[in-house]
Amino acid sequence: TNTGALRVNSTLLVGGSATLQGNTAGGSYGAAFVGEALDVKQNVNVSNNAAGAEIGAFYTKTATVGGNLEVGGNSANGSYGGAYVVGAMTITGDATFSDNEAVEGFFGALRANSLEVGGNFAANQNTAGGNYGAVRVDTVMNVGGNATLEGNVAVGNYGALYAKELQVEGNVDLVGNKADGCFGGGYVPVAANVGGNLTVSGNTAGLDIGGLSSTALSVEGNLVAKSNVAGREIGAIQVATTLSVGGDLTANDNVATTNTGALRVNSTLLVGGSATLQGNTRRQHRERFLRRRVYSWGDVDYRRRDDLRQQGCRRRCRRVAR
């Protein structure tokens, strides 16, 4: 009952493009199982495949795509709604993951050990019945263009993104994602570096950190955090060490029920342009802004000084990985 269309126990090499559409497996591997290496010189389209158990699209140890990759509309009743790459995944062009679903498990669209995308990356409208609504990258995720993660949902933690380390040369848009637990937008345990602008908007967490959490966050352009919501602590963004913004910082209309309506920075906040924090809400108690130093080389407008609080999380969400 496994493997809806194609099983290759060692290496699959395709000199042109590859399309896997509309295949179904009663067990696992809705479209394909490749035991060692998947190497396609041009474009790959894996769409509308389904697995009764796990891995709706395809499984392989390493994947290399010379053109664009599109993984869309795949589903698994268990985990891995889209693709599972045990090792490195390398895409020369654009990579798009959309409308994939892990109905009762983890990893709505993609799990990979590392991910290299030469062009733009998009993960939109993916869903997981557990953790990781869209993407989990165990080590480094590197995007040469822009990255967009929008409308992803996890019934557990990590609505859109988990990547141990994130490097994006262009802009990052983290918009309208949701986790019933923590990290509505995403979590980057080591460091996130954005070469353009970062927008964190309209994300929701049932518990802590409505938008994004990282140990260190660097944005060369502007950072906008707006209309994010946390059911408990930290409505928009948490940074454990240093948050550096080369342009303007704007944090408006974010909400947390207990602590820190918008931003929490545990060490230093550096803003090269202007900083505006307006209309953020901490519903239960008023707080002060930051106990440590805030540096800004532009105009600063703190219209609500209870937006940020310097304090470590009292209760951390349980992070589960499979």
PDB file of N, CA, C and O in Angstrom, residues 119-151:
ATOM      1  N   GLY A 119      16.626  31.345  -5.362  1.00  0.00           N
ATOM      2  CA  GLY A 119      15.690  32.414  -5.681  1.00  0.00           C
ATOM      3  C   GLY A 119      14.813  32.763  -4.509  1.00  0.00           C
ATOM      4  O   GLY A 119      15.280  32.901  -3.369  1.00  0.00           O
ATOM      5  N   ASN A 120      13.507  32.883  -4.761  1.00  0.00           N
ATOM      6  CA  ASN A 120      12.543  33.220  -3.715  1.00  0.00           C
ATOM      7  C   ASN A 120      11.974  31.949  -3.078  1.00  0.00           C
ATOM      8  O   ASN A 120      11.862  30.905  -3.729  1.00  0.00           O
ATOM      9  N   PHE A 121      11.581  32.093  -1.813  1.00  0.00           N
ATOM     10  CA  PHE A 121      10.971  30.989  -1.076  1.00  0.00           C
ATOM     11  C   PHE A 121       9.589  31.413  -0.605  1.00  0.00           C
ATOM     12  O   PHE A 121       9.421  32.524  -0.096  1.00  0.00           O
ATOM     13  N   ALA A 122       8.602  30.518  -0.778  1.00  0.00           N
ATOM     14  CA  ALA A 122       7.247  30.793  -0.293  1.00  0.00           C
ATOM     15  C   ALA A 122       6.659  29.541   0.335  1.00  0.00           C
ATOM     16  O   ALA A 122       6.767  28.446  -0.224  1.00  0.00           O
ATOM     17  N   ALA A 123       6.044  29.708   1.504  1.00  0.00           N
ATOM     18  CA  ALA A 123       5.287  28.642   2.162  1.00  0.00           C
ATOM     19  C   ALA A 123       3.974  29.246   2.632  1.00  0.00           C
ATOM     20  O   ALA A 123       3.958  30.016   3.602  1.00  0.00           O
ATOM     21  N   ASN A 124       2.884  28.907   1.947  1.00  0.00           N
ATOM     22  CA  ASN A 124       1.604  29.556   2.185  1.00  0.00           C
ATOM     23  C   ASN A 124       0.475  28.543   2.350  1.00  0.00           C
ATOM     24  O   ASN A 124       0.408  27.556   1.617  1.00  0.00           O
ATOM     25  N   GLN A 125      -0.375  28.782   3.358  1.00  0.00           N
ATOM     26  CA  GLN A 125      -1.611  28.031   3.547  1.00  0.00           C
ATOM     27  C   GLN A 125      -1.360  26.545   3.790  1.00  0.00           C
ATOM     28  O   GLN A 125      -2.129  25.691   3.358  1.00  0.00           O
ATOM     29  N   ASN A 126      -0.303  26.221   4.517  1.00  0.00           N
ATOM     30  CA  ASN A 126      -0.045  24.838   4.921  1.00  0.00           C
ATOM     31  C   ASN A 126      -0.556  24.612   6.339  1.00  0.00           C
ATOM     32  O   ASN A 126      -0.641  25.544   7.129  1.00  0.00           O
ATOM     33  N   THR A 127      -0.838  23.351   6.662  1.00  0.00           N
ATOM     34  CA  THR A 127      -1.474  23.044   7.945  1.00  0.00           C
ATOM     35  C   THR A 127      -0.908  21.751   8.528  1.00  0.00           C
ATOM     36  O   THR A 127      -0.674  20.781   7.807  1.00  0.00           O
ATOM     37  N   ALA A 128      -0.724  21.750   9.851  1.00  0.00           N
ATOM     38  CA  ALA A 128      -0.344  20.531  10.565  1.00  0.00           C
ATOM     39  C   ALA A 128      -1.267  20.332  11.758  1.00  0.00           C
ATOM     40  O   ALA A 128      -1.582  21.285  12.475  1.00  0.00           O
ATOM     41  N   GLY A 129      -1.664  19.082  11.969  1.00  0.00           N
ATOM     42  CA  GLY A 129      -2.483  18.758  13.132  1.00  0.00           C
ATOM     43  C   GLY A 129      -1.708  18.776  14.427  1.00  0.00           C
ATOM     44  O   GLY A 129      -2.301  18.760  15.514  1.00  0.00           O
ATOM     45  N   GLY A 130      -0.367  18.824  14.349  1.00  0.00           N
ATOM     46  CA  GLY A 130       0.500  18.938  15.520  1.00  0.00           C
ATOM     47  C   GLY A 130       1.388  20.158  15.405  1.00  0.00           C
ATOM     48  O   GLY A 130       0.914  21.255  15.118  1.00  0.00           O
ATOM     49  N   ASN A 131       2.707  19.968  15.578  1.00  0.00           N
ATOM     50  CA  ASN A 131       3.669  21.063  15.450  1.00  0.00           C
ATOM     51  C   ASN A 131       4.098  21.279  14.000  1.00  0.00           C
ATOM     52  O   ASN A 131       3.936  20.407  13.167  1.00  0.00           O
ATOM     53  N   TYR A 132       4.680  22.463  13.735  1.00  0.00           N
ATOM     54  CA  TYR A 132       5.283  22.795  12.440  1.00  0.00           C
ATOM     55  C   TYR A 132       4.240  22.849  11.318  1.00  0.00           C
ATOM     56  O   TYR A 132       4.131  21.962  10.481  1.00  0.00           O
ATOM     57  N   GLY A 133       3.478  23.929  11.314  1.00  0.00           N
ATOM     58  CA  GLY A 133       2.430  24.081  10.312  1.00  0.00           C
ATOM     59  C   GLY A 133       2.937  24.072   8.895  1.00  0.00           C
ATOM     60  O   GLY A 133       2.264  23.563   7.990  1.00  0.00           O
ATOM     61  N   ALA A 134       4.141  24.613   8.655  1.00  0.00           N
ATOM     62  CA  ALA A 134       4.677  24.661   7.292  1.00  0.00           C
ATOM     63  C   ALA A 134       6.039  23.993   7.194  1.00  0.00           C
ATOM     64  O   ALA A 134       6.178  22.947   6.581  1.00  0.00           O
ATOM     65  N   VAL A 135       7.093  24.597   7.789  1.00  0.00           N
ATOM     66  CA  VAL A 135       8.468  24.210   7.491  1.00  0.00           C
ATOM     67  C   VAL A 135       9.273  23.999   8.761  1.00  0.00           C
ATOM     68  O   VAL A 135       9.227  24.821   9.684  1.00  0.00           O
ATOM     69  N   ARG A 136      10.026  22.892   8.781  1.00  0.00           N
ATOM     70  CA  ARG A 136      11.080  22.709   9.786  1.00  0.00           C
ATOM     71  C   ARG A 136      12.384  22.410   9.065  1.00  0.00           C
ATOM     72  O   ARG A 136      12.462  21.467   8.266  1.00  0.00           O
ATOM     73  N   VAL A 137      13.419  23.223   9.353  1.00  0.00           N
ATOM     74  CA  VAL A 137      14.775  23.003   8.853  1.00  0.00           C
ATOM     75  C   VAL A 137      15.661  22.802  10.074  1.00  0.00           C
ATOM     76  O   VAL A 137      15.805  23.700  10.903  1.00  0.00           O
ATOM     77  N   ASP A 138      16.284  21.624  10.164  1.00  0.00           N
ATOM     78  CA  ASP A 138      16.991  21.246  11.386  1.00  0.00           C
ATOM     79  C   ASP A 138      18.252  22.064  11.615  1.00  0.00           C
ATOM     80  O   ASP A 138      18.670  22.261  12.761  1.00  0.00           O
ATOM     81  N   THR A 139      18.904  22.526  10.530  1.00  0.00           N
ATOM     82  CA  THR A 139      20.146  23.283  10.694  1.00  0.00           C
ATOM     83  C   THR A 139      19.994  24.672  10.058  1.00  0.00           C
ATOM     84  O   THR A 139      19.417  25.556  10.658  1.00  0.00           O
ATOM     85  N   VAL A 140      20.517  24.868   8.846  1.00  0.00           N
ATOM     86  CA  VAL A 140      20.576  26.194   8.234  1.00  0.00           C
ATOM     87  C   VAL A 140      19.607  26.302   7.059  1.00  0.00           C
ATOM     88  O   VAL A 140      19.588  25.444   6.181  1.00  0.00           O
ATOM     89  N   MET A 141      18.840  27.385   7.045  1.00  0.00           N
ATOM     90  CA  MET A 141      17.971  27.727   5.922  1.00  0.00           C
ATOM     91  C   MET A 141      18.510  29.000   5.297  1.00  0.00           C
ATOM     92  O   MET A 141      18.601  30.030   5.951  1.00  0.00           O
ATOM     93  N   ASN A 142      18.875  28.917   4.011  1.00  0.00           N
ATOM     94  CA  ASN A 142      19.487  30.037   3.309  1.00  0.00           C
ATOM     95  C   ASN A 142      18.687  30.344   2.057  1.00  0.00           C
ATOM     96  O   ASN A 142      18.498  29.467   1.205  1.00  0.00           O
ATOM     97  N   VAL A 143      18.197  31.589   1.925  1.00  0.00           N
ATOM     98  CA  VAL A 143      17.370  31.999   0.795  1.00  0.00           C
ATOM     99  C   VAL A 143      18.056  33.170   0.096  1.00  0.00           C
ATOM    100  O   VAL A 143      18.329  34.198   0.724  1.00  0.00           O
ATOM    101  N   GLY A 144      18.301  33.029  -1.217  1.00  0.00           N
ATOM    102  CA  GLY A 144      18.986  34.072  -1.955  1.00  0.00           C
ATOM    103  C   GLY A 144      18.114  35.247  -2.335  1.00  0.00           C
ATOM    104  O   GLY A 144      18.613  36.338  -2.611  1.00  0.00           O
ATOM    105  N   GLY A 145      16.786  35.052  -2.371  1.00  0.00           N
ATOM    106  CA  GLY A 145      15.853  36.124  -2.706  1.00  0.00           C
ATOM    107  C   GLY A 145      15.012  36.519  -1.517  1.00  0.00           C
ATOM    108  O   GLY A 145      15.523  36.725  -0.413  1.00  0.00           O
ATOM    109  N   ASN A 146      13.693  36.629  -1.733  1.00  0.00           N
ATOM    110  CA  ASN A 146      12.754  36.953  -0.665  1.00  0.00           C
ATOM    111  C   ASN A 146      12.137  35.687  -0.081  1.00  0.00           C
ATOM    112  O   ASN A 146      12.073  34.651  -0.745  1.00  0.00           O
ATOM    113  N   ALA A 147      11.647  35.778   1.152  1.00  0.00           N
ATOM    114  CA  ALA A 147      10.955  34.664   1.808  1.00  0.00           C
ATOM    115  C   ALA A 147       9.598  35.136   2.296  1.00  0.00           C
ATOM    116  O   ALA A 147       9.504  36.141   3.003  1.00  0.00           O
ATOM    117  N   THR A 148       8.551  34.391   1.910  1.00  0.00           N
ATOM    118  CA  THR A 148       7.186  34.706   2.328  1.00  0.00           C
ATOM    119  C   THR A 148       6.564  33.476   2.967  1.00  0.00           C
ATOM    120  O   THR A 148       6.525  32.410   2.359  1.00  0.00           O
ATOM    121  N   LEU A 149       6.067  33.633   4.189  1.00  0.00           N
ATOM    122  CA  LEU A 149       5.349  32.567   4.879  1.00  0.00           C
ATOM    123  C   LEU A 149       4.040  33.160   5.371  1.00  0.00           C
ATOM    124  O   LEU A 149       4.014  33.996   6.268  1.00  0.00           O
ATOM    125  N   GLU A 150       2.935  32.719   4.767  1.00  0.00           N
ATOM    126  CA  GLU A 150       1.646  33.365   5.014  1.00  0.00           C
ATOM    127  C   GLU A 150       0.534  32.333   5.158  1.00  0.00           C
ATOM    128  O   GLU A 150       0.434  31.394   4.380  1.00  0.00           O
ATOM    129  N   GLY A 151      -0.299  32.535   6.189  1.00  0.00           N
ATOM    130  CA  GLY A 151      -1.513  31.748   6.345  1.00  0.00           C
ATOM    131  C   GLY A 151      -1.306  30.306   6.731  1.00  0.00           C
ATOM    132  O   GLY A 151      -2.169  29.462   6.470  1.00  0.00           O
TER     133      GLY A 151
END
